[in-house]
Coordinates of N, CA and C in Angstrom, one line a residue:
M924 N 6.4 12.9 -12.6 CA 6.7 11.5 -12.4 C 6.6 10.7 -13.7
L925 N 5.7 11.0 -14.6 CA 5.5 10.3 -15.8 C 6.7 10.4 -16.7
R926 N 7.4 11.6 -16.7 CA 8.6 11.8 -17.5 C 9.7 10.8 -17.0
K927 N 9.8 10.7 -15.6 CA 10.8 9.8 -15.1 C 10.5 8.4 -15.4
R928 N 9.2 8.1 -15.4 CA 8.7 6.7 -15.7 C 9.2 6.3 -17.1
H929 N 9.0 7.2 -18.1 CA 9.3 7.0 -19.4 C 10.9 6.8 -19.5
H930 N 11.6 7.5 -18.7 CA 13.1 7.4 -18.7 C 13.4 6.0 -18.2
H931 N 12.8 5.5 -17.2 CA 13.1 4.2 -16.7 C 12.8 3.1 -17.7
L932 N 11.6 3.3 -18.4 CA 11.2 2.3 -19.3 C 12.1 2.2 -20.6
D933 N 12.7 3.4 -20.9 CA 13.5 3.4 -22.1 C 14.8 2.6 -21.9
D934 N 15.3 2.5 -20.7 CA 16.5 1.8 -20.4 C 16.4 1.0 -19.1
L935 N 15.5 0.0 -19.2 CA 15.2 -0.8 -18.1 C 16.4 -1.6 -17.5
A936 N 17.3 -2.0 -18.4 CA 18.4 -2.8 -18.0 C 19.4 -1.9 -17.1
T937 N 19.5 -0.7 -17.5 CA 20.4 0.2 -16.8 C 19.8 0.5 -15.4
V938 N 18.5 0.7 -15.4 CA 17.8 1.0 -14.1 C 18.0 -0.2 -13.2
K939 N 17.9 -1.4 -13.7 CA 18.1 -2.6 -12.8 C 19.5 -2.7 -12.3
R940 N 20.4 -2.4 -13.2 CA 21.8 -2.4 -12.8 C 22.1 -1.4 -11.7
N941 N 21.7 -0.1 -11.9 CA 21.9 0.9 -11.0 C 21.2 0.6 -9.6
F942 N 20.0 0.0 -9.8 CA 19.3 -0.4 -8.6 C 20.0 -1.3 -7.7
M943 N 20.7 -2.3 -8.4 CA 21.4 -3.3 -7.7 C 22.6 -2.7 -6.9
I944 N 23.3 -1.7 -7.5 CA 24.5 -1.2 -6.9 C 24.3 0.0 -6.0
S945 N 23.0 0.4 -5.9 CA 22.7 1.6 -5.1 C 22.4 1.3 -3.6
G946 N 22.4 0.0 -3.3 CA 22.2 -0.4 -1.9 C 20.7 -0.6 -1.6
C947 N 19.9 -0.5 -2.7 CA 18.4 -0.7 -2.5 C 18.2 -2.2 -2.1
P948 N 17.1 -2.5 -1.5 CA 16.7 -3.9 -1.1 C 16.7 -4.8 -2.4
V949 N 17.1 -6.0 -2.2 CA 17.0 -7.0 -3.3 C 15.5 -7.5 -3.4
I950 N 14.9 -7.3 -4.6 CA 13.6 -7.7 -4.8 C 13.5 -8.5 -6.1
P951 N 12.5 -9.3 -6.4 CA 12.4 -10.0 -7.7 C 12.3 -9.0 -8.8
D952 N 12.8 -9.4 -10.0 CA 12.7 -8.5 -11.2 C 11.3 -8.2 -11.5
E953 N 10.4 -9.1 -11.3 CA 9.0 -8.9 -11.7 C 8.4 -7.8 -10.8
S954 N 8.8 -7.8 -9.5 CA 8.3 -6.7 -8.6 C 8.9 -5.4 -9.0
L955 N 10.2 -5.4 -9.3 CA 10.8 -4.1 -9.7 C 10.1 -3.5 -11.0
E956 N 9.8 -4.4 -11.9 CA 9.2 -3.9 -13.1 C 7.7 -3.4 -12.8
D957 N 7.1 -4.1 -11.9 CA 5.7 -3.7 -11.5 C 5.8 -2.3 -11.0
I958 N 6.7 -2.0 -10.1 CA 6.8 -0.6 -9.5 C 7.2 0.4 -10.6
I959 N 8.1 0.0 -11.5 CA 8.5 1.0 -12.6 C 7.3 1.3 -13.5
Y960 N 6.5 0.3 -13.8 CA 5.4 0.5 -14.6 C 4.2 1.0 -13.9
I961 N 4.3 1.2 -12.5 CA 3.3 1.7 -11.7 C 2.1 0.7 -11.7
R962 N 2.4 -0.6 -11.6 CA 1.4 -1.6 -11.6 C 1.2 -2.1 -10.2
F963 N 0.2 -2.9 -10.0 CA -0.1 -3.5 -8.7 C 1.1 -4.3 -8.3
T964 N 1.6 -4.2 -7.1 CA 2.8 -4.9 -6.6 C 2.4 -5.8 -5.4
H965 N 2.8 -7.0 -5.5 CA 2.6 -8.0 -4.4 C 3.5 -7.7 -3.2
L966 N 3.0 -7.2 -2.1 CA 3.9 -6.9 -1.0 C 4.5 -8.2 -0.4
E967 N 3.8 -9.3 -0.6 CA 4.4 -10.6 -0.1 C 5.8 -10.9 -0.6
E968 N 6.0 -10.4 -1.9 CA 7.3 -10.7 -2.5 C 8.4 -9.6 -2.1
L969 N 8.0 -8.6 -1.4 CA 9.0 -7.5 -1.1 C 9.5 -7.7 0.3
H970 N 8.9 -8.5 1.1 CA 9.3 -8.7 2.5 C 10.8 -9.3 2.5
P971 N 11.6 -8.8 3.4 CA 13.0 -9.2 3.4 C 13.2 -10.7 3.6
L972 N 12.2 -11.4 4.2 CA 12.3 -12.8 4.4 C 11.8 -13.6 3.2
A973 N 11.3 -12.9 2.2 CA 10.8 -13.6 0.9 C 12.1 -14.1 0.2
K974 N 11.9 -15.3 -0.4 CA 13.1 -15.9 -1.1 C 13.1 -15.3 -2.5
N975 N 13.8 -14.1 -2.6 CA 13.8 -13.4 -3.9 C 15.2 -13.2 -4.4
S976 N 16.2 -13.6 -3.8 CA 17.5 -13.5 -4.3 C 17.8 -14.6 -5.3
S977 N 18.8 -14.5 -6.1 CA 19.1 -15.5 -7.1 C 19.5 -16.8 -6.5
S978 N 20.1 -16.8 -5.3 CA 20.5 -18.0 -4.7 C 19.4 -18.7 -4.0
D979 N 18.3 -18.0 -3.7 CA 17.2 -18.6 -3.0 C 16.0 -18.9 -3.9
R980 N 16.1 -18.5 -5.1 CA 15.0 -18.8 -6.0 C 14.9 -20.2 -6.4
Y981 N 13.7 -20.6 -6.7 CA 13.4 -22.0 -7.1 C 13.5 -21.9 -8.7
F982 N 14.0 -23.0 -9.3 CA 14.2 -23.1 -10.7 C 13.5 -24.3 -11.3
N983 N 13.0 -24.2 -12.5 CA 12.5 -25.3 -13.3 C 13.6 -25.6 -14.4
V984 N 13.7 -26.8 -14.7 CA 14.7 -27.2 -15.7 C 14.0 -27.4 -17.1
S985 N 14.5 -26.8 -18.1 CA 13.9 -26.9 -19.4 C 14.9 -27.2 -20.5
M986 N 14.6 -27.8 -21.6 CA 15.5 -28.0 -22.7 C 15.3 -27.1 -23.8
D987 N 16.4 -26.4 -24.3 CA 16.3 -25.5 -25.4 C 16.1 -26.3 -26.7
D988 N 15.0 -26.1 -27.4 CA 14.7 -26.9 -28.6 C 15.7 -26.7 -29.7
S989 N 16.3 -25.5 -29.8 CA 17.3 -25.2 -30.9 C 18.7 -25.8 -30.6
T990 N 19.1 -25.8 -29.3 CA 20.5 -26.3 -29.0 C 20.5 -27.6 -28.3
G991 N 19.4 -28.0 -27.7 CA 19.3 -29.2 -27.0 C 20.0 -29.1 -25.6
E992 N 20.3 -27.9 -25.2 CA 20.9 -27.7 -23.9 C 19.9 -27.5 -22.8
L993 N 20.3 -27.9 -21.6 CA 19.4 -27.7 -20.5 C 19.5 -26.2 -20.0
K994 N 18.5 -25.6 -19.6 CA 18.5 -24.3 -19.0 C 17.7 -24.2 -17.8
L995 N 18.1 -23.3 -16.9 CA 17.3 -23.1 -15.7 C 16.4 -21.9 -15.8
I996 N 15.1 -22.1 -15.5 CA 14.1 -21.0 -15.6 C 13.6 -20.7 -14.2
P997 N 13.7 -19.5 -13.7 CA 13.2 -19.1 -12.4 C 11.7 -19.5 -12.3
A998 N 11.4 -20.2 -11.2 CA 10.0 -20.6 -11.0 C 9.2 -19.6 -10.2
G999 N 9.9 -18.5 -9.9 CA 9.2 -17.4 -9.1 C 9.7 -17.4 -7.7
S1000 N 9.4 -16.3 -7.1 CA 9.9 -16.1 -5.7 C 8.8 -16.6 -4.7
K1001 N 9.3 -17.0 -3.5 CA 8.3 -17.4 -2.5 C 8.1 -16.2 -1.6
G1002 N 6.8 -15.7 -1.5 CA 6.5 -14.5 -0.7 C 6.3 -14.9 0.7
V1003 N 6.2 -13.8 1.5 CA 5.8 -14.0 3.0 C 4.4 -13.5 3.1
A1004 N 3.6 -14.3 3.8 CA 2.2 -14.0 4.0 C 2.0 -12.8 4.8
I1005 N 1.2 -11.8 4.4 CA 1.0 -10.6 5.2 C -0.2 -10.8 6.1
R1006 N 0.1 -11.5 7.3 CA -0.9 -11.9 8.2 C -1.2 -10.8 9.3
N1007 N -0.4 -9.8 9.3 CA -0.6 -8.8 10.4 C -0.1 -7.5 9.9
Y1008 N -0.4 -6.4 10.7 CA 0.1 -5.1 10.4 C 1.6 -4.9 10.4
A1009 N 2.2 -5.6 11.4 CA 3.7 -5.5 11.5 C 4.4 -6.0 10.2
T1010 N 3.9 -7.2 9.7 CA 4.5 -7.7 8.5 C 4.2 -6.8 7.3
W1011 N 3.0 -6.2 7.2 CA 2.7 -5.3 6.2 C 3.7 -4.1 6.2
M1012 N 3.9 -3.6 7.4 CA 4.8 -2.4 7.6 C 6.2 -2.7 7.1
T1013 N 6.7 -3.9 7.4 CA 8.0 -4.3 6.9 C 8.1 -4.3 5.4
A1014 N 7.1 -5.0 4.8 CA 7.1 -5.1 3.3 C 6.9 -3.7 2.7
W1015 N 6.0 -2.9 3.4 CA 5.8 -1.5 2.9 C 7.0 -0.7 3.0
G1016 N 7.8 -0.9 4.0 CA 9.1 -0.1 4.1 C 10.0 -0.4 2.9
V1017 N 10.1 -1.6 2.5 CA 10.8 -2.0 1.3 C 10.3 -1.3 0.1
Y1018 N 8.9 -1.3 0.0 CA 8.2 -0.7 -1.2 C 8.6 0.8 -1.2
K1019 N 8.7 1.5 -0.1 CA 9.0 2.9 -0.1 C 10.5 3.1 -0.4
K1020 N 11.3 2.2 0.0 CA 12.8 2.4 -0.3 C 13.0 2.3 -1.8
V1021 N 12.3 1.4 -2.5 CA 12.4 1.3 -3.9 C 11.9 2.6 -4.6
H1022 N 10.8 3.1 -4.1 CA 10.3 4.4 -4.6 C 11.2 5.6 -4.4
R1023 N 12.0 5.5 -3.2 CA 12.9 6.6 -2.9 C 14.0 6.6 -4.0
F1024 N 14.3 5.5 -4.6 CA 15.3 5.4 -5.7 C 14.7 5.7 -7.0
L1025 N 13.4 5.2 -7.3 CA 12.8 5.4 -8.6 C 12.0 6.7 -8.7
Y1026 N 11.1 6.9 -7.8 CA 10.1 8.0 -7.8 C 10.1 8.7 -6.5
P1027 N 11.1 9.4 -6.1 CA 11.1 10.1 -4.8 C 9.9 11.0 -4.6
S1028 N 9.4 11.5 -5.6 CA 8.2 12.5 -5.5 C 7.0 11.8 -5.0
R1029 N 6.9 10.5 -5.0 CA 5.8 9.8 -4.5 C 5.8 9.5 -3.0
L1030 N 6.9 9.8 -2.3 CA 7.1 9.5 -0.9 C 6.1 10.1 0.0
T1031 N 5.7 11.4 -0.3 CA 4.7 12.1 0.6 C 3.4 11.4 0.5
D1032 N 3.0 11.0 -0.7 CA 1.7 10.2 -0.9 C 1.8 8.9 -0.2
L1033 N 2.9 8.2 -0.3 CA 3.1 6.9 0.3 C 3.0 7.0 1.9
D1034 N 3.6 8.0 2.4 CA 3.6 8.2 3.8 C 2.2 8.5 4.3
A1035 N 1.4 9.3 3.6 CA 0.0 9.6 3.9 C -0.8 8.3 3.8
Y1036 N -0.5 7.5 2.9 CA -1.3 6.2 2.7 C -1.0 5.3 3.9
Q1037 N 0.3 5.3 4.3 CA 0.7 4.4 5.4 C -0.1 4.9 6.7
E1038 N -0.2 6.2 6.9 CA -1.0 6.7 8.0 C -2.4 6.3 7.9
H1039 N -3.0 6.3 6.7 CA -4.4 5.9 6.5 C -4.6 4.4 6.9
I1040 N -3.7 3.6 6.4 CA -3.8 2.1 6.8 C -3.7 1.9 8.3
N1041 N -2.8 2.7 8.9 CA -2.6 2.6 10.3 C -3.9 2.9 11.1
E1042 N -4.6 4.0 10.6 CA -5.8 4.4 11.2 C -6.9 3.3 11.0
C1043 N -6.9 2.8 9.8 CA -7.9 1.7 9.5 C -7.7 0.5 10.4
H1044 N -6.4 0.2 10.6 CA -6.0 -1.0 11.5 C -6.5 -0.8 12.9
E1045 N -6.6 0.5 13.4 CA -7.1 0.7 14.7 C -8.6 0.5 14.8
M1046 N -9.3 0.5 13.7 CA -10.7 0.4 13.7 C -11.3 -1.0 13.3
W1047 N -10.5 -1.7 12.4 CA -11.0 -2.9 11.8 C -10.0 -4.0 12.0
S1048 N -10.4 -5.3 11.8 CA -9.5 -6.4 11.9 C -8.5 -6.3 10.7
W1049 N -7.3 -7.0 10.9 CA -6.3 -6.9 9.9 C -6.8 -7.5 8.6
Q1050 N -7.5 -8.6 8.7 CA -8.0 -9.3 7.5 C -8.9 -8.4 6.6
V1051 N -9.7 -7.6 7.3 CA -10.5 -6.6 6.5 C -9.7 -5.5 5.9
V1052 N -8.8 -5.0 6.7 CA -7.9 -3.9 6.3 C -7.0 -4.3 5.1
Y1053 N -6.5 -5.5 5.2 CA -5.6 -5.9 4.1 C -6.3 -6.1 2.8
E1054 N -7.5 -6.7 2.9 CA -8.3 -6.8 1.6 C -8.6 -5.4 1.0
Y1055 N -8.9 -4.5 1.9 CA -9.1 -3.1 1.4 C -7.8 -2.5 0.8
D1056 N -6.7 -2.7 1.5 CA -5.4 -2.2 1.0 C -5.1 -2.8 -0.4
K1057 N -5.3 -4.0 -0.6 CA -5.0 -4.6 -1.9 C -5.9 -4.0 -3.0
A1058 N -7.2 -3.9 -2.6 CA -8.1 -3.3 -3.6 C -7.8 -1.8 -3.9
R1059 N -7.3 -1.1 -2.8 CA -7.0 0.3 -3.0 C -5.8 0.5 -3.9
R1060 N -4.8 -0.4 -3.7 CA -3.5 -0.3 -4.5 C -3.8 -0.8 -5.9
L1061 N -4.7 -1.7 -6.1 CA -5.1 -2.2 -7.5 C -5.8 -1.0 -8.2
Y1062 N -6.7 -0.3 -7.5 CA -7.3 0.9 -8.0 C -6.3 1.9 -8.5
A1063 N -5.3 2.1 -7.6 CA -4.2 3.1 -8.0 C -3.5 2.7 -9.2
S1064 N -3.3 1.4 -9.4 CA -2.5 1.0 -10.6 C -3.4 1.2 -11.9
D1065 N -4.7 1.2 -11.8 CA -5.6 1.4 -12.9 C -5.8 2.9 -13.1
N1066 N -5.6 3.7 -12.0 CA -5.8 5.1 -12.0 C -4.6 5.9 -11.4
P1067 N -3.5 5.8 -12.1 CA -2.3 6.4 -11.6 C -2.3 7.9 -11.3
Q1068 N -3.3 8.6 -12.0 CA -3.4 10.0 -11.8 C -4.0 10.4 -10.4
V1069 N -4.6 9.4 -9.8 CA -5.2 9.6 -8.5 C -4.3 9.3 -7.4
P1070 N -3.9 10.2 -6.5 CA -3.0 9.9 -5.4 C -3.4 8.7 -4.6
L1071 N -2.5 7.9 -4.1 CA -2.9 6.7 -3.4 C -3.6 7.0 -2.1
A1072 N -3.2 8.1 -1.5 CA -3.8 8.5 -0.2 C -5.2 9.2 -0.4
E1073 N -5.6 9.4 -1.6 CA -6.9 10.1 -1.8 C -8.0 9.1 -1.5
W1074 N -9.0 9.7 -0.8 CA -10.2 8.9 -0.4 C -11.0 8.4 -1.6
V1075 N -11.3 7.1 -1.6 CA -12.2 6.5 -2.7 C -13.3 5.9 -1.9
G1076 N -14.4 6.6 -1.8 CA -15.5 6.2 -1.0 C -16.1 4.8 -1.4
S1077 N -16.2 4.5 -2.7 CA -16.8 3.3 -3.1 C -16.0 2.1 -2.6
L1078 N -14.7 2.2 -2.6 CA -13.8 1.1 -2.0 C -14.0 1.0 -0.5
A1079 N -14.0 2.1 0.1 CA -14.1 2.1 1.6 C -15.5 1.5 2.0
N1080 N -16.5 1.8 1.3 CA -17.8 1.3 1.6 C -17.9 -0.2 1.4
R1081 N -17.2 -0.7 0.3 CA -17.3 -2.1 0.0 C -16.4 -3.0 0.8
Y1082 N -15.2 -2.5 1.1 CA -14.2 -3.3 1.8 C -14.1 -3.0 3.3
L1083 N -14.6 -1.9 3.8 CA -14.5 -1.6 5.2 C -15.8 -1.6 5.9
I1084 N -16.7 -0.7 5.4 CA -18.0 -0.5 6.1 C -18.8 -1.8 6.0
A1085 N -18.9 -2.3 4.7 CA -19.7 -3.5 4.5 C -19.2 -4.7 5.2
K1086 N -17.8 -4.9 5.2 CA -17.2 -6.0 5.9 C -17.4 -5.9 7.4
A1087 N -17.3 -4.7 7.9 CA -17.5 -4.5 9.4 C -18.9 -4.9 9.8
T1088 N -19.8 -4.6 8.9 CA -21.2 -4.9 9.2 C -21.4 -6.4 9.2
E1089 N -20.8 -7.1 8.2 CA -20.9 -8.6 8.1 C -20.3 -9.3 9.3
H1090 N -19.2 -8.7 9.8 CA -18.5 -9.4 10.9 C -19.1 -9.0 12.3
S1091 N -20.1 -8.1 12.3 CA -20.7 -7.7 13.6 C -21.7 -8.7 14.0
D1092 N -21.5 -9.3 15.2 CA -22.4 -10.4 15.7 C -23.6 -9.9 16.4
F1093 N -23.6 -8.6 16.7 CA -24.8 -8.1 17.4 C -24.8 -6.6 17.2
D1094 N -26.0 -6.0 17.5 CA -26.2 -4.6 17.4 C -26.8 -4.1 18.8
D1095 N -26.0 -3.4 19.5 CA -26.5 -3.0 20.8 C -27.2 -1.6 20.8
G1096 N -27.6 -1.2 19.6 CA -28.3 0.0 19.5 C -27.4 1.2 19.1
A1097 N -26.1 1.0 19.2 CA -25.2 2.1 18.9 C -24.7 2.0 17.4
G1098 N -25.2 1.1 16.6 CA -24.8 0.9 15.2 C -23.8 -0.1 15.0
T1099 N -23.2 -0.2 13.9 CA -22.2 -1.2 13.5 C -20.9 -0.9 14.2
D1100 N -20.0 -1.9 14.1 CA -18.6 -1.7 14.7 C -18.0 -0.5 14.2
A1101 N -18.1 -0.3 12.9 CA -17.4 0.9 12.3 C -18.0 2.2 12.8
Q1102 N -19.4 2.2 12.9 CA -20.1 3.4 13.4 C -19.7 3.7 14.8
R1103 N -19.6 2.6 15.7 CA -19.2 2.8 17.1 C -17.8 3.4 17.1
A1104 N -16.9 2.9 16.2 CA -15.5 3.4 16.2 C -15.5 4.9 15.9
V1105 N -16.3 5.3 15.0 CA -16.4 6.7 14.6 C -16.7 7.6 15.8
N1106 N -17.6 7.1 16.6 CA -18.0 7.8 17.8 C -16.8 8.0 18.8
R1107 N -15.8 7.1 18.7 CA -14.7 7.2 19.7 C -13.5 7.9 19.1
E1108 N -13.2 7.7 17.8 CA -11.9 8.2 17.3 C -12.0 9.6 16.7
I1109 N -11.0 10.4 17.1 CA -10.9 11.8 16.5 C -10.0 11.7 15.3
C1110 N -10.3 12.4 14.3 CA -9.5 12.4 13.0 C -8.2 13.2 13.3
R1111 N -7.1 12.4 13.2 CA -5.8 13.1 13.3 C -5.5 14.0 12.1
N1112 N -5.8 13.5 11.0 CA -5.5 14.3 9.8 C -6.3 15.6 9.8
W1113 N -7.5 15.6 10.2 CA -8.3 16.8 10.3 C -7.7 17.8 11.3
N1114 N -7.2 17.3 12.4 CA -6.5 18.1 13.4 C -5.2 18.7 12.9
R1115 N -4.6 18.0 11.9 CA -3.4 18.6 11.3 C -3.7 19.5 10.2
G1116 N -5.0 19.6 9.8 CA -5.5 20.5 8.8 C -5.3 19.9 7.4
R1117 N -5.4 18.5 7.3 CA -5.2 18.0 5.9 C -6.0 16.7 5.7
C1118 N -7.2 16.7 6.2 CA -8.1 15.6 5.9 C -8.8 15.9 4.6
S1119 N -8.8 14.9 3.7 CA -9.4 15.1 2.4 C -10.7 14.4 2.2
R1120 N -11.2 13.8 3.3 CA -12.4 13.0 3.2 C -13.7 13.8 3.5
H1121 N -13.5 14.9 4.2 CA -14.6 15.8 4.4 C -15.8 15.1 5.1
T1122 N -17.0 15.1 4.6 CA -18.1 14.5 5.2 C -18.1 13.0 5.1
N1123 N -17.2 12.4 4.3 CA -17.1 11.0 4.1 C -16.2 10.4 5.2
C1124 N -15.6 11.2 6.0 CA -14.6 10.7 6.9 C -15.2 9.8 8.0
F1125 N -14.6 8.7 8.4 CA -15.1 7.9 9.4 C -14.8 8.4 10.8
Y1126 N -14.0 9.4 10.9 CA -13.5 9.8 12.2 C -14.2 11.2 12.6
L1127 N -14.2 11.5 13.9 CA -14.8 12.7 14.4 C -13.9 13.9 14.0
H1128 N -14.5 14.9 13.4 CA -13.8 16.2 13.1 C -14.0 17.1 14.3
E1129 N -13.2 16.8 15.4 CA -13.3 17.6 16.6 C -11.8 18.0 17.0
C1130 N -11.7 19.1 17.6 CA -10.3 19.5 18.0 C -9.9 18.6 19.1
S1131 N -8.7 18.0 19.0 CA -8.1 17.1 19.9 C -7.7 17.8 21.2
R1132 N -7.7 19.1 21.3 CA -7.3 19.8 22.5 C -8.5 20.2 23.3
C1133 N -9.5 20.9 22.6 CA -10.6 21.4 23.4 C -12.0 20.8 23.1
G1134 N -12.0 19.9 22.0 CA -13.2 19.2 21.7 C -14.2 20.0 20.8
S1135 N -13.8 21.2 20.4 CA -14.7 22.0 19.5 C -14.6 21.4 18.1
D1136 N -15.8 21.5 17.4 CA -15.9 21.1 16.0 C -15.8 22.3 15.0
N1137 N -15.4 23.4 15.6 CA -15.3 24.6 14.8 C -13.9 24.8 14.2
H1138 N -12.9 24.2 14.8 CA -11.5 24.3 14.4 C -10.7 23.1 14.7
P1139 N -9.6 22.8 14.0 CA -8.7 21.7 14.3 C -7.7 22.1 15.4
A1140 N -7.0 21.2 15.9 CA -6.0 21.4 16.9 C -4.9 22.4 16.4
S1141 N -4.6 22.3 15.1 CA -3.6 23.2 14.6 C -4.0 24.7 14.6
R1142 N -5.3 25.0 14.8 CA -5.7 26.4 14.9 C -6.5 26.6 16.2
C1143 N -6.2 25.7 17.2 CA -6.9 25.9 18.5 C -6.4 27.2 19.2
P1144 N -7.2 28.1 19.6 CA -6.8 29.3 20.3 C -6.1 29.0 21.7

């Protein structure tokens, strides 16, 4: 992927032109460059309802000091607030389409991360999950060698476990909200034979068919 990234950076103008004629979603230039550079990307600006086309953009008027002519400077795009999981999924779908054009080798990792966010959403409020999502993607931009779907315990503890404890109004003796969820939820990834969290996983490592903790469903006799 790094080789392809260098290719994109060497001829950014051609990449943008090809991107426009390929049928890919229209997104702000800044967002496209963020993805090419593997930087943190604001999903708010990728949503189809965001005002990111040239006709919808807001402009500031400035005067060129050398020519005295007025020029229009884009003031930036208006993003769509990611207030729920459905809105996130729509913006994430655009994010994946852009990667299908630029870095198709990342799609498996992005699909796995999408599944991870879906599982988190089943356990925690969306406000908590989205803060975690932004922190995890920011971490990925600083550590591009680490797959996005790879478990980062420090972030999960800070943005999921700690937040769930803060938002818990009572303790009925069964532990925090997150701990109670662990007691109910079976790990789907483990049952498929591909959970990378091991003992740090929040979900039960039990066979979804027979309940045994000796084997996943994929190897259930």
